[in-house]
Coordinates of C-alpha atoms and ligand atoms in Angstrom, one line a residue:
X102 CA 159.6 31.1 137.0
X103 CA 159.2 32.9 140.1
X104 CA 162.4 36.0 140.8
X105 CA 163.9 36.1 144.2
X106 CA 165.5 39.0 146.0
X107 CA 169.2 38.2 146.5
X108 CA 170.3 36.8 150.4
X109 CA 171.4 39.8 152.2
X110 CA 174.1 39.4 154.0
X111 CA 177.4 38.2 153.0
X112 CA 178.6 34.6 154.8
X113 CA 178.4 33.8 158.5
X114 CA 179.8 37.5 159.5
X115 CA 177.3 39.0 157.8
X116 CA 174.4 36.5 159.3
X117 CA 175.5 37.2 162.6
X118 CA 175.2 41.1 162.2
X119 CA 171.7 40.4 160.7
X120 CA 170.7 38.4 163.7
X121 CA 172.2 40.9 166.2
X122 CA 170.3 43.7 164.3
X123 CA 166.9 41.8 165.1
X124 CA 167.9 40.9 168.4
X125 CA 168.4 37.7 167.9
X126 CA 172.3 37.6 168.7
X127 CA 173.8 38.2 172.5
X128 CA 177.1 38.7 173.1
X129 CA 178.7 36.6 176.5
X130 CA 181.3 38.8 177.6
X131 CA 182.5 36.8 180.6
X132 CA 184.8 33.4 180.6
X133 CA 183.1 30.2 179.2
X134 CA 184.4 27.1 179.5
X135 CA 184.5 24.7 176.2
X136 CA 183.5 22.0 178.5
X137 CA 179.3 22.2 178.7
X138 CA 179.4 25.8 179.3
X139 CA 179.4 26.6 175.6
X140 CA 176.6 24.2 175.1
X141 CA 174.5 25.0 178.8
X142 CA 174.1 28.7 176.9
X143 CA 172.9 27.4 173.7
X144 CA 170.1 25.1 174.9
X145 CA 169.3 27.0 177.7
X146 CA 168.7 30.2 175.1
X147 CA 167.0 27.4 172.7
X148 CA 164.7 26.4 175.6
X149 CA 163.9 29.9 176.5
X150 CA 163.0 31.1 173.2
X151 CA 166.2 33.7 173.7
X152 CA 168.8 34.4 171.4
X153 CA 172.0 32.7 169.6
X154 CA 175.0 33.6 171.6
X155 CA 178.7 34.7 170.7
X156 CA 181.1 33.9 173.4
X157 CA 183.8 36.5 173.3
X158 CA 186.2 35.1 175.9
X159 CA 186.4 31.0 176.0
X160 CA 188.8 30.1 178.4
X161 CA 192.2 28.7 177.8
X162 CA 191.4 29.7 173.9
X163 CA 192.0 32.9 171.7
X164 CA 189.6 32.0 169.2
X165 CA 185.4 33.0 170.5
X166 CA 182.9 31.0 169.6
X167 CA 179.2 31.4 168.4
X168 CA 176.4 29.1 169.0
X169 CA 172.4 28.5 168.4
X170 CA 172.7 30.5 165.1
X171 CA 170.1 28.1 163.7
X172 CA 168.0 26.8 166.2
X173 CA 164.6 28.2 165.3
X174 CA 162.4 29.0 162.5
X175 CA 163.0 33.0 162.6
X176 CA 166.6 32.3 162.3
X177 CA 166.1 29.9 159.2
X178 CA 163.7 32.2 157.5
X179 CA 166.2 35.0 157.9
X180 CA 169.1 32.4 156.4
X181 CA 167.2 32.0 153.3
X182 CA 166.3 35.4 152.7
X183 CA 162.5 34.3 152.8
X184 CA 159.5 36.1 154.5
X185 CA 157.9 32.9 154.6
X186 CA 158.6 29.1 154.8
X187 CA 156.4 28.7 151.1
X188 CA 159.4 31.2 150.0
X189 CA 162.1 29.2 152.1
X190 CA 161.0 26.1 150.2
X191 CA 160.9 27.6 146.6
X192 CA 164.0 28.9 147.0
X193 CA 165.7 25.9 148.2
X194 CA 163.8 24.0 145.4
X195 CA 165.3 26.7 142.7
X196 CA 169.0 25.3 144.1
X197 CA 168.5 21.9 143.3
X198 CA 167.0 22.4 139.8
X199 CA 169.2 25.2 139.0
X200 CA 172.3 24.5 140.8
X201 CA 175.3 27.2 140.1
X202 CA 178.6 25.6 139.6
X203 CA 181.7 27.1 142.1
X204 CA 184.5 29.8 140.7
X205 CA 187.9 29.4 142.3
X206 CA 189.4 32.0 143.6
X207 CA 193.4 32.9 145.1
X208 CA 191.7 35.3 147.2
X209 CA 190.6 33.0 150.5
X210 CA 190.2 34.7 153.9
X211 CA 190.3 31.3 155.1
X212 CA 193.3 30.7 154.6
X213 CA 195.2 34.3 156.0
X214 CA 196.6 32.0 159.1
X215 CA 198.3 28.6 158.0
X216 CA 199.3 26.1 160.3
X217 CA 200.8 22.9 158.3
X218 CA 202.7 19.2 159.4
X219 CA 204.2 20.2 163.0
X220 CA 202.4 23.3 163.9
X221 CA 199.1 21.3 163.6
X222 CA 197.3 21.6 166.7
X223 CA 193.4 21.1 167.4
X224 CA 194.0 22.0 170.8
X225 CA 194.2 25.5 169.7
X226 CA 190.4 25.8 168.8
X227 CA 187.7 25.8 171.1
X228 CA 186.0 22.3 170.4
X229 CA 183.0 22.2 172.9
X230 CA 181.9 19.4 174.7
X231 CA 178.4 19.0 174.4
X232 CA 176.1 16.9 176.5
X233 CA 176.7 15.0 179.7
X234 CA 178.2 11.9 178.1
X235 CA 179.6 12.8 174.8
X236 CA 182.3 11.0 174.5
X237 CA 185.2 14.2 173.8
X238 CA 185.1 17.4 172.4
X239 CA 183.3 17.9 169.0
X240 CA 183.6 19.6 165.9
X241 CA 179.4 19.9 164.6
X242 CA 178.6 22.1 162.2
X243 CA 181.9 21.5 159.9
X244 CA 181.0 21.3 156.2
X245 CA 183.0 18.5 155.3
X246 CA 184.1 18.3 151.7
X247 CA 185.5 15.3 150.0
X248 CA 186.0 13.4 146.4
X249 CA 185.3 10.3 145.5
X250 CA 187.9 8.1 145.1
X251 CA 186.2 6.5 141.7
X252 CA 185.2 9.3 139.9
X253 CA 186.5 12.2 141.3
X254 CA 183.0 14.0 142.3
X255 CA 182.6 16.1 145.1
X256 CA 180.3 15.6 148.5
X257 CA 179.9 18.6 151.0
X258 CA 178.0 18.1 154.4
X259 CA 177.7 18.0 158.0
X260 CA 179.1 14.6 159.9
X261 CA 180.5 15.4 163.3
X262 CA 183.8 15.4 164.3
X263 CA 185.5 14.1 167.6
X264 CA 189.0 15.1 169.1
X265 CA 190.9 12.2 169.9
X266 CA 194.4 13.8 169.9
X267 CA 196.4 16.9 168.8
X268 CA 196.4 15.8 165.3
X269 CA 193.9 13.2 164.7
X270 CA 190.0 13.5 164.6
X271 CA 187.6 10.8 164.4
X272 CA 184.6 10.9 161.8
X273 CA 180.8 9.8 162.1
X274 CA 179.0 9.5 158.3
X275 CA 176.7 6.8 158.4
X276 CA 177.0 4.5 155.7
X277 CA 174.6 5.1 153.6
X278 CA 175.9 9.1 153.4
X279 CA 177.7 10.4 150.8
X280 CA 181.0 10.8 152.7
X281 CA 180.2 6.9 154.3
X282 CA 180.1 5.5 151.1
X283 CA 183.3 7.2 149.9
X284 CA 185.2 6.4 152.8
X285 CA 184.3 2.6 151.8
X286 CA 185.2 3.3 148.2
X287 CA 188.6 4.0 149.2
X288 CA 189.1 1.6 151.9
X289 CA 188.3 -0.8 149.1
X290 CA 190.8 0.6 146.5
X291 CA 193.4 0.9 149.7
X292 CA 194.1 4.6 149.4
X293 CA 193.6 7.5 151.6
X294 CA 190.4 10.1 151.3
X295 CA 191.4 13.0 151.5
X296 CA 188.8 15.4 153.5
X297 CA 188.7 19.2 154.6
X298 CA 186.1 20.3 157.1
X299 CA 184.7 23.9 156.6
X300 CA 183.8 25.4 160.0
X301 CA 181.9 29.2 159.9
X302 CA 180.5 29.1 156.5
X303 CA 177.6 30.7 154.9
X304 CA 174.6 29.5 156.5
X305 CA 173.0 28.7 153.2
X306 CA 175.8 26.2 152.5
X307 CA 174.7 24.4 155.5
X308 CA 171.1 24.4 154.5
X309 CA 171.6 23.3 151.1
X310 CA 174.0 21.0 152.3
X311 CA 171.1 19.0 153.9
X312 CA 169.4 18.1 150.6
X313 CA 168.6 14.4 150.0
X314 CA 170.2 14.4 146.7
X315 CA 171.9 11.1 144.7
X316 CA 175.9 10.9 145.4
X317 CA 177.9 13.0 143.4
X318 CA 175.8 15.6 143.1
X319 CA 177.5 18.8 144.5
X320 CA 176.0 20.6 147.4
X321 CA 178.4 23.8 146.7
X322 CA 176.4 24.3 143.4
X323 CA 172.9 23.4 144.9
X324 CA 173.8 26.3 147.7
X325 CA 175.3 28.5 144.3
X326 CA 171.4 28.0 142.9
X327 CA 170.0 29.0 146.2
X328 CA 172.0 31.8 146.4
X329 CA 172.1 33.0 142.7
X330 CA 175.6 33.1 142.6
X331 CA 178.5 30.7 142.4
X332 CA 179.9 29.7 146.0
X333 CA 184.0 31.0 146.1
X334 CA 185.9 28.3 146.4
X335 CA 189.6 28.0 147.2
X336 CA 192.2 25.3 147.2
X337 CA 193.3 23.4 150.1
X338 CA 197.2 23.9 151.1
X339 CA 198.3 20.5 152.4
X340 CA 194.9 18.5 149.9
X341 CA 193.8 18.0 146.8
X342 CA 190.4 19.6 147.4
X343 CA 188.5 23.0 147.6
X344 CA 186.9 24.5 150.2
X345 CA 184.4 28.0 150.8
X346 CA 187.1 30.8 150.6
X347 CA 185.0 32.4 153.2
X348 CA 185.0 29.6 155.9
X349 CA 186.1 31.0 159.2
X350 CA 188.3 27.6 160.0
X351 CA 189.0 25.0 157.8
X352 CA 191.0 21.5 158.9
X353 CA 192.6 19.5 155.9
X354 CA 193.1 15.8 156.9
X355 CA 194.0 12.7 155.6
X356 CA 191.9 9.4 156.0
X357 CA 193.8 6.4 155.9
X358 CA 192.0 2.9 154.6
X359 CA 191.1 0.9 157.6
X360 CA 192.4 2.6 160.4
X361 CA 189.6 3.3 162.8
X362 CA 188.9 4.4 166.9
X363 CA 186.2 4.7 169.2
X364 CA 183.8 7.5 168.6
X365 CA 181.1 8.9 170.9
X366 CA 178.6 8.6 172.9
X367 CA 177.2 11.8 171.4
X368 CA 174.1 12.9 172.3
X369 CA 171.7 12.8 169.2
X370 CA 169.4 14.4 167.1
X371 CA 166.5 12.1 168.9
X372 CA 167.1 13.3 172.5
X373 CA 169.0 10.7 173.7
X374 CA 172.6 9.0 173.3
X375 CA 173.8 7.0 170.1
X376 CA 176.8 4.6 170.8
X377 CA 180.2 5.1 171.3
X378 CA 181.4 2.6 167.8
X379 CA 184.5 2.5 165.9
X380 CA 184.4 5.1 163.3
X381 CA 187.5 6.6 160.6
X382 CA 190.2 8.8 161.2
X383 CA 191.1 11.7 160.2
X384 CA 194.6 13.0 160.2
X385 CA 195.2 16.6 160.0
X386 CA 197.7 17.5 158.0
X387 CA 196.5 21.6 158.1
X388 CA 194.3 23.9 159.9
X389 CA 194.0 27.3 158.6
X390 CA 192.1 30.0 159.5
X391 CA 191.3 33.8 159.0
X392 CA 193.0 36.5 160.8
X393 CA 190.6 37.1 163.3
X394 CA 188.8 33.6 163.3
X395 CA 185.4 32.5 165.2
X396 CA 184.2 29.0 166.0
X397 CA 180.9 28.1 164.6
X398 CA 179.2 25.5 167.7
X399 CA 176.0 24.1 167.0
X400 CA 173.5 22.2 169.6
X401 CA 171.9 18.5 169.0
X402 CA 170.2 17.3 171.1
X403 CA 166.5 16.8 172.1
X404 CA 164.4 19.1 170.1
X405 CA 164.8 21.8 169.1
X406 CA 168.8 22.5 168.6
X407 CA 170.6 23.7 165.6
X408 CA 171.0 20.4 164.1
X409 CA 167.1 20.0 163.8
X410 CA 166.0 23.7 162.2
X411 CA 169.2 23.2 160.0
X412 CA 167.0 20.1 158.2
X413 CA 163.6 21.9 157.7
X414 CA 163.7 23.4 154.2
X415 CA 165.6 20.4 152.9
X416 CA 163.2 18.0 154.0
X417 CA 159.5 20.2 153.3
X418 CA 160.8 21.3 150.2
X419 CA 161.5 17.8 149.3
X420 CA 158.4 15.8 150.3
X421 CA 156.4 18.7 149.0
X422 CA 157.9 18.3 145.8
X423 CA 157.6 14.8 145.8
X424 CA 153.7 14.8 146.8
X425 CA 152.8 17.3 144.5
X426 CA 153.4 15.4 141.6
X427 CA 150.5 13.2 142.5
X428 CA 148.6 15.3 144.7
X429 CA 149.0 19.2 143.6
X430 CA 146.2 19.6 146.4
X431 CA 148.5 19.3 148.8
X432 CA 149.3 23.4 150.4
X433 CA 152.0 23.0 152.5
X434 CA 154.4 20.2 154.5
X435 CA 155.8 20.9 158.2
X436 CA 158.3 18.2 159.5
X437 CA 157.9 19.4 163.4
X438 CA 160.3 20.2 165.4
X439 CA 159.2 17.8 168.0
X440 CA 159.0 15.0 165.7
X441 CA 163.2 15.4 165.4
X442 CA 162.3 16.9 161.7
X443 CA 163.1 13.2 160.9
X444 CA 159.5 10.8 162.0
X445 CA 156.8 13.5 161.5
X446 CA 155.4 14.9 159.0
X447 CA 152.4 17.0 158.7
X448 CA 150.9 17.3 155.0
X449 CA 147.7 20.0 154.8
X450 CA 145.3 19.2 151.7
X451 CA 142.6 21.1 150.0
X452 CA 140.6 17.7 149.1
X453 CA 138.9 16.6 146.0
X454 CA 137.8 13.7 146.3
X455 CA 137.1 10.8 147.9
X456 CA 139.8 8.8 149.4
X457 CA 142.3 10.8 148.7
X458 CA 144.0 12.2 152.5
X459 CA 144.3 7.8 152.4
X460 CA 146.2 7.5 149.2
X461 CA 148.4 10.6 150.4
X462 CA 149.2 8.9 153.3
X463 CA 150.2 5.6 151.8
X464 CA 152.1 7.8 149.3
X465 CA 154.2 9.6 152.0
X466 CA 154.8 6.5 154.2
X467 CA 156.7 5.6 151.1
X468 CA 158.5 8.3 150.4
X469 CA 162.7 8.1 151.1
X470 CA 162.3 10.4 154.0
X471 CA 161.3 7.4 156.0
X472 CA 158.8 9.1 157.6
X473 CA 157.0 7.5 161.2
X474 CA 154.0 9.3 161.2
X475 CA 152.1 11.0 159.0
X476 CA 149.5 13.6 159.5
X477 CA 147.1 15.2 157.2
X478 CA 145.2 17.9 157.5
X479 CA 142.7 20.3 156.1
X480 CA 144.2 23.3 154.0
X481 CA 142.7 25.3 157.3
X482 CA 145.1 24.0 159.8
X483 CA 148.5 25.8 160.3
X484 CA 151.1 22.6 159.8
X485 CA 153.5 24.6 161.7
X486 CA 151.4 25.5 164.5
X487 CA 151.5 22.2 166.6
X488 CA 148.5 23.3 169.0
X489 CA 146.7 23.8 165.5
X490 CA 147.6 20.1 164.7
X491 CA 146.3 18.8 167.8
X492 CA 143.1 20.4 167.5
X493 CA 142.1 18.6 164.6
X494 CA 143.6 15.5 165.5
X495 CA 141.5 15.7 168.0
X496 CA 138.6 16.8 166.4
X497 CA 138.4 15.3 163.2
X498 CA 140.0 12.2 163.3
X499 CA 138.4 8.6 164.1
X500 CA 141.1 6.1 165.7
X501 CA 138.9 2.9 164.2
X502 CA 138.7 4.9 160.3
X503 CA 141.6 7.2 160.2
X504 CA 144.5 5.6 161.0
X505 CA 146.7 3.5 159.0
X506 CA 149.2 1.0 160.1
X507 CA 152.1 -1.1 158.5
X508 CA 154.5 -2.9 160.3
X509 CA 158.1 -3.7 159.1
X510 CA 159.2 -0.9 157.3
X511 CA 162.7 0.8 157.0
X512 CA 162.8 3.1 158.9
X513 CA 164.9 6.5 159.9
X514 CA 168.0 5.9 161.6
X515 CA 168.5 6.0 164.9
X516 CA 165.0 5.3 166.3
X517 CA 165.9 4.4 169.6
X518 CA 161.8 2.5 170.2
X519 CA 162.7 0.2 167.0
X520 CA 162.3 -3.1 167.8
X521 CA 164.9 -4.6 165.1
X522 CA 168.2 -1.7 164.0
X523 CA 166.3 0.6 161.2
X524 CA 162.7 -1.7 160.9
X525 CA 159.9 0.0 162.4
X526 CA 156.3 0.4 162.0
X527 CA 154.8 3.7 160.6
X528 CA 151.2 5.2 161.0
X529 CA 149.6 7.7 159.1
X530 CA 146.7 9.4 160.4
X531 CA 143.7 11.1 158.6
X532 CA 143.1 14.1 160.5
X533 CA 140.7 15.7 157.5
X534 CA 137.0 16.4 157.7
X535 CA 135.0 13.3 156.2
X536 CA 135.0 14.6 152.3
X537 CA 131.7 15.2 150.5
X538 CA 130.2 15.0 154.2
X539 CA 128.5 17.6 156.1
X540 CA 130.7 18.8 159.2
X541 CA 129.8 21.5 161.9
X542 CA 131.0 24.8 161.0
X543 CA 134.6 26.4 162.9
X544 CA 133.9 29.0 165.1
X545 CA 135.1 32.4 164.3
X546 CA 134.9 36.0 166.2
X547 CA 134.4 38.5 163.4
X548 CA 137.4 41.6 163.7
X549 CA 139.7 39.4 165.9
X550 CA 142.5 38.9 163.4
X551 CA 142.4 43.1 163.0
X552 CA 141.8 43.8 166.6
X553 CA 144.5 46.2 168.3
X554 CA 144.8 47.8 171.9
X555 CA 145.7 51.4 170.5
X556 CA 143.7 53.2 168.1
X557 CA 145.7 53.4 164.6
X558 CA 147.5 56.8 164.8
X559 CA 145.8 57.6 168.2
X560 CA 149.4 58.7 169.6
X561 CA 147.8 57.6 172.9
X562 CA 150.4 56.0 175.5
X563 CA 150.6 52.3 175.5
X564 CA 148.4 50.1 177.3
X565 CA 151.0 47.5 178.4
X566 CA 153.8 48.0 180.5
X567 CA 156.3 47.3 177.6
X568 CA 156.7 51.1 177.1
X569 CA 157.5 52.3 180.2
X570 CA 161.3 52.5 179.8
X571 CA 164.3 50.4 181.2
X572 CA 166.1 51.0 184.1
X573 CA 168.4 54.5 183.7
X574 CA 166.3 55.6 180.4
Ligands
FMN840 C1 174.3 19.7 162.7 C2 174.2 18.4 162.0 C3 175.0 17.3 162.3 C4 175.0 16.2 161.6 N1 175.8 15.1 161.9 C5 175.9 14.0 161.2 C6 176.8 13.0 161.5 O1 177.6 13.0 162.4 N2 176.8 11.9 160.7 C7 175.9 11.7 159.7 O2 176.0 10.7 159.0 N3 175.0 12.7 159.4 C8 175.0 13.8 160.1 N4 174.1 14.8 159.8 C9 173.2 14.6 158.7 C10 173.8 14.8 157.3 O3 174.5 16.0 157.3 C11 172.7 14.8 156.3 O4 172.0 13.6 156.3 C12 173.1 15.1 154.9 O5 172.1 15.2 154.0 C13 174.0 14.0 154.4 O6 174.4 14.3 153.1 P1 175.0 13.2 152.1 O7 173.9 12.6 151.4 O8 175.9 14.0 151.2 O9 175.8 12.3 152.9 C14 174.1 16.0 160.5 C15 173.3 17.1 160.1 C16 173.4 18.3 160.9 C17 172.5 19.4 160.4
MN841 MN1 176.0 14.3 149.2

């Protein structure tokens, strides 16, 4: 099996330095307010292709806060250590099949600040509010770690959190989630779920926190296996649980059996609004924190925010290791960015016979991911590069041969065009040159891929403008 080179940097600290050594981190040195101003920076950076941003000075709050960490493909690549996605994916795929149970340790930076019982306050961090009509201010990029009430086993992942008052926080897991289904387990039972939410982690914890795996498997020791080295974990002061000992902030709550409040609007993943709905409660029984914390925001919203880039190695590496099996033709899987990396997926496939970009699509329509659309391509086409995409779409594809349609299917949640809650119809289209058939040749300039304006070593000056020196140099 293939080595890797150990992740090189140590938690969120040491991501952040990465990113500002690439120039890929900004520091906002003026006020912000928590309320859309946090968020207005992230997605107008996201929209502009600039960088993640670390608010030094958040108004009304001691605490700064950084946003956008994750919201493009550079950034991900850089979380996982991997020059490209091919290495993303292996990696991610070494974590689930070797995952790396967690050490405790005494030794938690997480936990140099306690506040327990009445000096609880979440008014003391700087919960952003996010889009226009959220419905309060959100914790959502927590890792929120529970065990199951039956058999004791551990869940870790992202659900978002809403402020409702000083002490109390209301919770969103679906409930088909591993934290949805436990909260139902107790409620059953009648006893409270204990739940601490791990805000600033290692980035790779968040990623591997994304994997579709059965319930009960740990996502601590899936990140360990990415990693190659067992997560540090530490136990919680006011719960019976354990947390990263190198979270930034962590919040230890309580949920009680039954008791639920409103919760939301919040704008989604898809781009627009999902409900405000009666969801659990959490009540905080702890926050503690490092000496010197920082606030980890993240965007969702319409593509592409944090919350989608955070999904991508999760879901390729899985539907690539699920379509392999059948079809070890296929070269490579992008869920795209526009597509919510939830309803899109596009497979490229070196084809051997007959048939067989068909059978993959009826294969991956039917895969867990619920995918909407399906696209496959020739091994040729660049599945990340969407213009790429299009071009052979539109080139290779014949609506009245190529496509495939089946109504009534299950489909991802929050679809906002499904006719009926979760049933949808899904297409798949065959975007591959006719096999076995004669097609025109692509066009290609010989010496364009090598092609530079300076001569190699020529030491002449530049022929852009780029060089010319900023003001005062
Ligand atoms: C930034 C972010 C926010 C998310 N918020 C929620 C949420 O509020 N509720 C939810 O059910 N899933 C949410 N998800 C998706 C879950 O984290 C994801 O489906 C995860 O795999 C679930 O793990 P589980 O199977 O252990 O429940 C979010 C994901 C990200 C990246
Ligand atoms: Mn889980």
């Amino acid at each position: 099996m293939k080595g890797f080179e150990p992740v090189r940097y140590q938690g969120l600290r040491g991501f952040m330095a990465l990113l500002e050594e690439e120039g890929e981190l900004r520091r906002v040195r003026r006020h912000v307010s928590t309320r859309f101003e946090i968020a207005a920076g992230i997605r107008r950076m996201g929209d502009s292709g600039g960088p993640a941003l670390l608010f030094e000075d958040v108004l009304e709050h001691d605490i700064p806060v950084v946003g956008g960490l994750f919201s493009t493909r550079r950034r991900a690549l850089l979380a996982m250590g991997a020059a490209n996605h091919d290495e993303g994916n292996a990696r991610f795929l070494r974590g689930l099949h070797d995952p790396i149970t967690p050490v405790t340790t005494t030794d938690a930076p997480c936990q140099e600040v306690v506040h327990a019982g009445d000096e609880v306050d979440l008014d003391r961090l700087p919960l952003p509010v996010y889009s226009e009509k959220d419905g309060g201010a959100y914790v959502t990029v927590g890792l929120t770690i529970s065990n199951d009430p039956v058999d004791g086993r551990r869940n870790a992942s992202v659900y978002r959190q809403m402020r409702v008052d000083r002490r109390r926080l209301a919770v969103m897991s679906h409930v088909f989630q591993g934290l949805g289904t436990q909260i139902a387990r107790a409620a059953e039972l009648g006893v409270p779920l204990d739940v601490a939410i791990a805000n600033g982690v290692h980035p790779v914890l968040l990623y591997a926190s994304q994997a579709k795996v059965p319930h009960g498997v740990d996502e601590l020791a899936i990140a360990g296996g990415i990693l190659g080295e067992p997560v540090r974990t530490a136990r919680c002061r006011t719960v019976d649980l354990e947390v990263p000992a190198d979270a930034e902030i962590v919040i230890e709550g309580r949920i009680l059996p039954g008791e639920s409040v409103l919760e939301g609007p919040f704008g989604e993943f898809t781009g627009y609004y999902g409900p405000a709905e009666r969801n659990p409660v959490i009540q905080v029984t702890a926050i503690t924190h490092r000496r010197d914390p920082i606030f980890l925001a993240g965007l969702t919203g319409v593509p592409t925010t944090d919350n989608h880039v955070l999904k991508v190695f999760a879901y390729e590496s899985n539907l690539l290791q699920n379509l392999r099996g059948a079809f070890p033709e296929v070269t490579a899987v992008c869920f795209p960015d526009w597509g919510g990396v939830q309803y899109v997926a596009v497979v490229a496939l070196k084809q051997r016979y007959k048939g067989q970009a068909r059978h993959l699509i009826l294969t991956a329509l039917g895969d867990p991911a619920r995918i909407k659309w399906v696209v496959v391509v020739d091994d040729d086409i660049d599945v990340f590069d969407t213009e790429q995409v299009n071009w052979a779409i539109a080139t290779r594809s014949q609506p009245a041969e190529d496509l495939v349609v089946v109504p009534r299917v299950a489909g991802g949640p929050l679809d906002p065009s499904a006719p009926e809650k979760e049933v949808i119809s899904v297409w798949g289209l065959d975007a591959t040159r006719p096999f076995g058939s004669d097609f025109p040749e692509v066009v290609r300039v010989p010496g364009a891929d090598s092609f530079e304006i300076e001569e190699p070593g020529g030491g002449g000056a530049p022929a852009t403008a780029d060089g010319a020196g900023g003001p005062g140099a």
